[in-house]
Short mmCIF file of C-alpha atoms in Angstrom, two decimals:
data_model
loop_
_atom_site.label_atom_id
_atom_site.label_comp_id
_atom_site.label_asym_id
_atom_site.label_seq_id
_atom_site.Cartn_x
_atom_site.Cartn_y
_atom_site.Cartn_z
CA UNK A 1 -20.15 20.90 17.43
CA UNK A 2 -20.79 23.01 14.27
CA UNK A 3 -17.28 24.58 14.71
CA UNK A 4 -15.74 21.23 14.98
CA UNK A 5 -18.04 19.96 11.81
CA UNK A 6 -16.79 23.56 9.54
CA UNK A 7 -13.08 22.94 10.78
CA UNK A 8 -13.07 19.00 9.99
CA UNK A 9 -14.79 19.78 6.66
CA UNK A 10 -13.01 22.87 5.48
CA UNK A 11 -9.83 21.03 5.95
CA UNK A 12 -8.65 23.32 8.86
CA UNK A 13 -5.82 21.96 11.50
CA UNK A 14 -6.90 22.09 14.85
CA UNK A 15 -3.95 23.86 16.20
CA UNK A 16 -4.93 27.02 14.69
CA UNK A 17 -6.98 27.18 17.35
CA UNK A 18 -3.76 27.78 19.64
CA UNK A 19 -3.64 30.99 17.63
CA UNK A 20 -4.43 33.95 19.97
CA UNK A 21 -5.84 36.57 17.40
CA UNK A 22 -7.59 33.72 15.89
CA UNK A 23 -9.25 32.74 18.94
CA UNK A 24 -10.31 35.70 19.94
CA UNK A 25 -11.91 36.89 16.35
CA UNK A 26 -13.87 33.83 16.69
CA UNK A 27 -15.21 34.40 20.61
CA UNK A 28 -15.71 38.22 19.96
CA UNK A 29 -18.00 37.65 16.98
CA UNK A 30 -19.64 34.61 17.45
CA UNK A 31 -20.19 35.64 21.82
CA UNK A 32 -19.28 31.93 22.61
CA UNK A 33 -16.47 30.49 24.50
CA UNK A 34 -14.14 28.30 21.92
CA UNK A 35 -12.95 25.07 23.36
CA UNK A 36 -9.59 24.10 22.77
CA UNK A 37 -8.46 21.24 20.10
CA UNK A 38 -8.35 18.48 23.08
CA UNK A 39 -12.08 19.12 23.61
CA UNK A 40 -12.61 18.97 20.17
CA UNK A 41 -10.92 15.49 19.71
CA UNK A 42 -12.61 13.86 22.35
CA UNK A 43 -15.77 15.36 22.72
CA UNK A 44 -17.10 16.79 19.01
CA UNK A 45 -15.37 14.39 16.62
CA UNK A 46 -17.26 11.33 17.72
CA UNK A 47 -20.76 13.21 17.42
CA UNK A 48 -19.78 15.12 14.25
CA UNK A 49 -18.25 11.40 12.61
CA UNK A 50 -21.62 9.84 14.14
CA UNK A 51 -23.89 12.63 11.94
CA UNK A 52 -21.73 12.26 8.94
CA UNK A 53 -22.87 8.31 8.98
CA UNK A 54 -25.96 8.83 9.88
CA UNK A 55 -26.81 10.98 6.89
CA UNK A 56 -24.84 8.40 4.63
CA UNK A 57 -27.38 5.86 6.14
CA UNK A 58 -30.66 8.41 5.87
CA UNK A 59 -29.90 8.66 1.90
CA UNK A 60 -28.73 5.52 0.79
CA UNK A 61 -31.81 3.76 2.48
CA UNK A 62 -33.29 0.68 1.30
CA UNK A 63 -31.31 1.22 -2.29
CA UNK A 64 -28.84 -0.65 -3.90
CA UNK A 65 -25.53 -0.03 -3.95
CA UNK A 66 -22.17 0.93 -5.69
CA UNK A 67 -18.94 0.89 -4.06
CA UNK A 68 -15.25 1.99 -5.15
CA UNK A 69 -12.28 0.78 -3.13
CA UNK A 70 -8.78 2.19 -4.16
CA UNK A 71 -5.36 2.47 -2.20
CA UNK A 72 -3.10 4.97 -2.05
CA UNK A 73 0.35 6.20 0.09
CA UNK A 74 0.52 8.99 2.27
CA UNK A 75 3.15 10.73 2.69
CA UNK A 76 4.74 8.53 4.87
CA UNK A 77 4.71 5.53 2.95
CA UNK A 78 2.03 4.30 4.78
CA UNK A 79 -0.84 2.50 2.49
CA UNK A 80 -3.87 3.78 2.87
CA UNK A 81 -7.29 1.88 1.99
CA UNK A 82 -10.52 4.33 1.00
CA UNK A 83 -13.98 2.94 0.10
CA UNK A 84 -16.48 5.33 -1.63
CA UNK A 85 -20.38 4.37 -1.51
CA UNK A 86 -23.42 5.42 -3.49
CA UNK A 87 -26.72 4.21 -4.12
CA UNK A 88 -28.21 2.87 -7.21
CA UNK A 89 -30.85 4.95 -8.66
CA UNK A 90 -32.86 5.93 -11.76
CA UNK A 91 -34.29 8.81 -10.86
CA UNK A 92 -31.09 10.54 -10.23
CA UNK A 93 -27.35 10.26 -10.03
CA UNK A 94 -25.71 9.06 -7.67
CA UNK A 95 -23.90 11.11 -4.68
CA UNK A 96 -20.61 9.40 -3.37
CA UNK A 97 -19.86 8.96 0.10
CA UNK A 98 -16.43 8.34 1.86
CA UNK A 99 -17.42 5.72 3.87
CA UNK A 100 -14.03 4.06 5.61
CA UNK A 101 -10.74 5.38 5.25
CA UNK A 102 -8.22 2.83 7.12
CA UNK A 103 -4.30 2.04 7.45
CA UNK A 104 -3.38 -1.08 6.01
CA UNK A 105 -0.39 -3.09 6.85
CA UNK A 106 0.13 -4.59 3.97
CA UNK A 107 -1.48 -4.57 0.36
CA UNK A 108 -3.56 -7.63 -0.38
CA UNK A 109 -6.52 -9.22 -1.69
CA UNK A 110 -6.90 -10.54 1.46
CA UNK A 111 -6.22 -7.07 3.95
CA UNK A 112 -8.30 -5.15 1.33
CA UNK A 113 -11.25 -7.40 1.30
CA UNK A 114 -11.28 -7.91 5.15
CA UNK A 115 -11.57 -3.86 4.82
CA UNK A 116 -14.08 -3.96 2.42
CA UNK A 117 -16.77 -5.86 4.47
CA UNK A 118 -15.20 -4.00 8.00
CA UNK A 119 -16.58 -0.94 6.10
CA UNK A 120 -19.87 -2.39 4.47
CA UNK A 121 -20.53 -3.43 8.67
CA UNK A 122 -20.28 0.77 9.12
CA UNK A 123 -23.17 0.96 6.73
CA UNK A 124 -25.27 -1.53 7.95
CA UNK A 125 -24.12 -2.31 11.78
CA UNK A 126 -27.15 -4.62 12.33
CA UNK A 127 -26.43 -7.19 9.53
CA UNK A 128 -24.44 -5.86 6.16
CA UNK A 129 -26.94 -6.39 3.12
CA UNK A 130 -24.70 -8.49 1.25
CA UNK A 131 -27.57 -9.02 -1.59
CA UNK A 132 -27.75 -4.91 -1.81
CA UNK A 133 -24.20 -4.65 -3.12
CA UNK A 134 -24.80 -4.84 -7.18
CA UNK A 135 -21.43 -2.85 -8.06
CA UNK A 136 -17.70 -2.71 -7.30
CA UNK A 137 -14.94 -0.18 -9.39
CA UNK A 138 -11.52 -0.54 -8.36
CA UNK A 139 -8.40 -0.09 -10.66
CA UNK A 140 -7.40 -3.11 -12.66
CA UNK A 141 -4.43 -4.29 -10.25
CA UNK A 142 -3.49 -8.50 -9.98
CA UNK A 143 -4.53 -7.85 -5.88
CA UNK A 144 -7.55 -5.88 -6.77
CA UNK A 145 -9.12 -8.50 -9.37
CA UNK A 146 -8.33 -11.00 -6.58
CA UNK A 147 -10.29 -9.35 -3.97
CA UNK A 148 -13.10 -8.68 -6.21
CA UNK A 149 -13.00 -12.73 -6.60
CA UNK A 150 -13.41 -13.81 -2.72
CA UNK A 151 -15.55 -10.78 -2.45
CA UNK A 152 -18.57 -12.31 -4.55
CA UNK A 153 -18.54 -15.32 -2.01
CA UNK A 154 -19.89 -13.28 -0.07
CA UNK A 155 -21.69 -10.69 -2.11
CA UNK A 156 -24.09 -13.11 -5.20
CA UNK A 157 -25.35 -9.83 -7.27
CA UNK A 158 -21.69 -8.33 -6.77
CA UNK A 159 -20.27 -7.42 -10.73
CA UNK A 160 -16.83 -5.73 -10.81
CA UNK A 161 -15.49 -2.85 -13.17
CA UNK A 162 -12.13 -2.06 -13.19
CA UNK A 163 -10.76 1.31 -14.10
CA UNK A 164 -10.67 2.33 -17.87
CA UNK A 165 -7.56 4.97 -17.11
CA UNK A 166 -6.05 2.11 -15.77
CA UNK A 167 -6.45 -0.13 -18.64
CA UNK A 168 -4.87 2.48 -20.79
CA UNK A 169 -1.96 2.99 -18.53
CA UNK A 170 -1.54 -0.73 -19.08
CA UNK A 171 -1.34 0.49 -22.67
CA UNK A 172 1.71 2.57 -21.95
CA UNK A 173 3.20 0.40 -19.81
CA UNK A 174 3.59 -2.12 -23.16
CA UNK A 175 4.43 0.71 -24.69
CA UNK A 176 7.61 1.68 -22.41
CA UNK A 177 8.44 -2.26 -23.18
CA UNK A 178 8.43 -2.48 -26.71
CA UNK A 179 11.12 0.93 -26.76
CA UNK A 180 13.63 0.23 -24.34
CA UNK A 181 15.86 2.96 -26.04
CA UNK A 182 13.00 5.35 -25.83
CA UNK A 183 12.95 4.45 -22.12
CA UNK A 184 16.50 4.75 -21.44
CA UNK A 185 16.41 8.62 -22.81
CA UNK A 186 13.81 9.35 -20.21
CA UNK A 187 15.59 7.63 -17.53
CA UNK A 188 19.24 8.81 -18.17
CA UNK A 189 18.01 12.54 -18.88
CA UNK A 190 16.29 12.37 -15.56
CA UNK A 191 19.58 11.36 -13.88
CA UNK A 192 21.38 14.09 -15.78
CA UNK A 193 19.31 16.75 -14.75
CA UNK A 194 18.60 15.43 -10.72
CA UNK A 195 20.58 17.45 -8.32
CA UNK A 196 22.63 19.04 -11.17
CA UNK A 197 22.26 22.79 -10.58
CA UNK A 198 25.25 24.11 -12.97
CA UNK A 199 23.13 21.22 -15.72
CA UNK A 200 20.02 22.81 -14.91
CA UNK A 201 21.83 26.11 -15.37
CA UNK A 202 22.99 25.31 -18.92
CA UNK A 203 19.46 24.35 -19.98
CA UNK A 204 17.82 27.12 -19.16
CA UNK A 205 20.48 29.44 -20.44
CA UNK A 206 19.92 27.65 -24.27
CA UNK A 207 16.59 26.72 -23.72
CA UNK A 208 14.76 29.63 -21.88
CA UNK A 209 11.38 28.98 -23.06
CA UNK A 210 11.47 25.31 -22.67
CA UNK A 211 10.23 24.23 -19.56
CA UNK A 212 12.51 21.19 -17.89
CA UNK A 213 12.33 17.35 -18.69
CA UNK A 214 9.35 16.24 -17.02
CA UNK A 215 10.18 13.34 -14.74
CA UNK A 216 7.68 10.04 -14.90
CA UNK A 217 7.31 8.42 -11.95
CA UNK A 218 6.15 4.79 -13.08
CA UNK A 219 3.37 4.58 -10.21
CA UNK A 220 1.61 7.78 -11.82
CA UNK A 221 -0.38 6.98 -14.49
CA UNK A 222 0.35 9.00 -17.78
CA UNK A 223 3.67 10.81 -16.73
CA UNK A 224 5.65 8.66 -18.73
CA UNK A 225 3.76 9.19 -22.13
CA UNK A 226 3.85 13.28 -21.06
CA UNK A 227 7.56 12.73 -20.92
CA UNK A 228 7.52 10.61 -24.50
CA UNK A 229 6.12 13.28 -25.75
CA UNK A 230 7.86 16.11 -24.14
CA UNK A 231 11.08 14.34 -25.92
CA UNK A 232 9.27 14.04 -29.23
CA UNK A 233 9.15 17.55 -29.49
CA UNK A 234 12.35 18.68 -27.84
CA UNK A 235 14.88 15.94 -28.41
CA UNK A 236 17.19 17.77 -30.77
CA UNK A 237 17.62 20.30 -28.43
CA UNK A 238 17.94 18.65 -25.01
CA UNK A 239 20.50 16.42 -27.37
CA UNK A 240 22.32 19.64 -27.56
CA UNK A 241 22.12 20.84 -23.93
CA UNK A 242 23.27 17.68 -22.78
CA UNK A 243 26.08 17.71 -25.01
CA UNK A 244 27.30 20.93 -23.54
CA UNK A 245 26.79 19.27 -20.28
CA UNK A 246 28.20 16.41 -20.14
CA UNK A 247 30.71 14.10 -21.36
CA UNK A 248 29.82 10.78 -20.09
CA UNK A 249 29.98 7.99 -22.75
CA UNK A 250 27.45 5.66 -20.96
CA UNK A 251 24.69 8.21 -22.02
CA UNK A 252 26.76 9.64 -25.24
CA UNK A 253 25.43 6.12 -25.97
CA UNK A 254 21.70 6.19 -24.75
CA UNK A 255 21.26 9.16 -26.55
CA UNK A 256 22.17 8.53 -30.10
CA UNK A 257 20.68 5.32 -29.89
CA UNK A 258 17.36 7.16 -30.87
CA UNK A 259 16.75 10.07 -33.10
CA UNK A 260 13.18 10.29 -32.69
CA UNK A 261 10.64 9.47 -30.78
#
């Protein structure tokens, strides 16, 4: 079980195990026959998951709590729901947990908050302390603030925080609004450069200590002000490189519809 607990927790696949040389470094020195990832899966996982809660339980004890619940995509496009747990002390900070870590269907107040106390019941399988929970932090999202909402039915001491970075990005997003031409720039540079080798050519042949346009994706927070101010700094001379480049009036247009930044 402790190889399956060091594997799971250093982030190592399984299938290295199916690695001959490997294998046998690890039955030479340690004198022990290695099972293979099967037994691992079925046999160790459960126990090692099992411990992991257990000591989540041991340390959190009688305490209050704090949770954070966030979702993400993996790389599949799959979204992903995580909730993060700590307890509420004075005497020292907190340490978070992972607690649940589940595929959602869809993104909801409703899916989210059904996940939320699904999780809570992994804590506290007997009954879930609902007075216990004193804090949620989530990101400041319409869905989140909902689920927060039908949350405190159930959970009377419950107080929400939403994320400050979040709040900021909200910032920028008003930001991207009130300069549309600003906006454009970013957008039509991006298209100008994407998949344009003999453009990405030119560049670096007039700019070769400029790193390229950085592209904002609008679901990461901050990438478009990095780009707003990548073009603050450069935009004379991507204006020429793109002159050089291309000829397209559409973005001719974009372009000189802003001299600065």
């Amino acid at each position: 079980m402790d190889l399956c607990t060091a594997m799971v927790a250093a982030n190592i696949p399984w299938f290295k195990l199916d690695c001959p040389p490997f294998r046998n470094f690890l039955e030479k020195y340690t004198e022990t026959k290695i099972p293979n990832r099967t037994t691992l899966s079925k046999l160790y996982l459960p126990k090692c998951y099992q411990n992991a809660i257990n000591i989540i339980q041991a340390d959190i004890g009688q305490h209050d709590i704090w949770i954070c619940v966030d979702e993400t995509t993996d790389r599949t496009g799959r979204f992903i729901a995580n909730l993060i747990v700590g307890k509420l002390s004075e005497d020292s900070a907190a340490t978070p947990y992972l607690l649940s870590s589940k595929v959602l269907e869809r993104t909801n107040h409703c899916t989210v908050a059904r996940f939320v106390n699904e999780s809570l019941a992994i804590l506290w399988p007997n009954a879930i302390q609902h007075a216990k929970v004193k804090i949620m932090y989530s990101d400041a999202a319409p869905y989140m603030l909902k689920t927060a909402t039908s949350l405190k039915v159930f959970y009377p001491n419950l107080i929400h925080f939403t994320c400050i970075a979040h709040g900021l990005n909200l910032v920028a997003e008003v930001i991207r609004e009130q300069y549309p031409n600003v906006n454009g720039i970013i957008s039509t540079t991006k298209k100008i450069f994407l998949k344009a080798p003999l453009r990405v050519q030119i560049y670096k042949e007039m700019l070769p200590n400029t790193p390229l346009p950085p592209e904002p994706v609008l679901t990461r927070w901050g990438t478009w002000l990095n780009a707003a101010f990548f073009y603050n700094t450069h935009f004379e001379k991507i204006k020429e490189v793109k002159h050089v480049s291309s000829h397209n009036i559409h973005t001719d247009k974009l372009f000189t519809g802003c001299c600065s930044i």
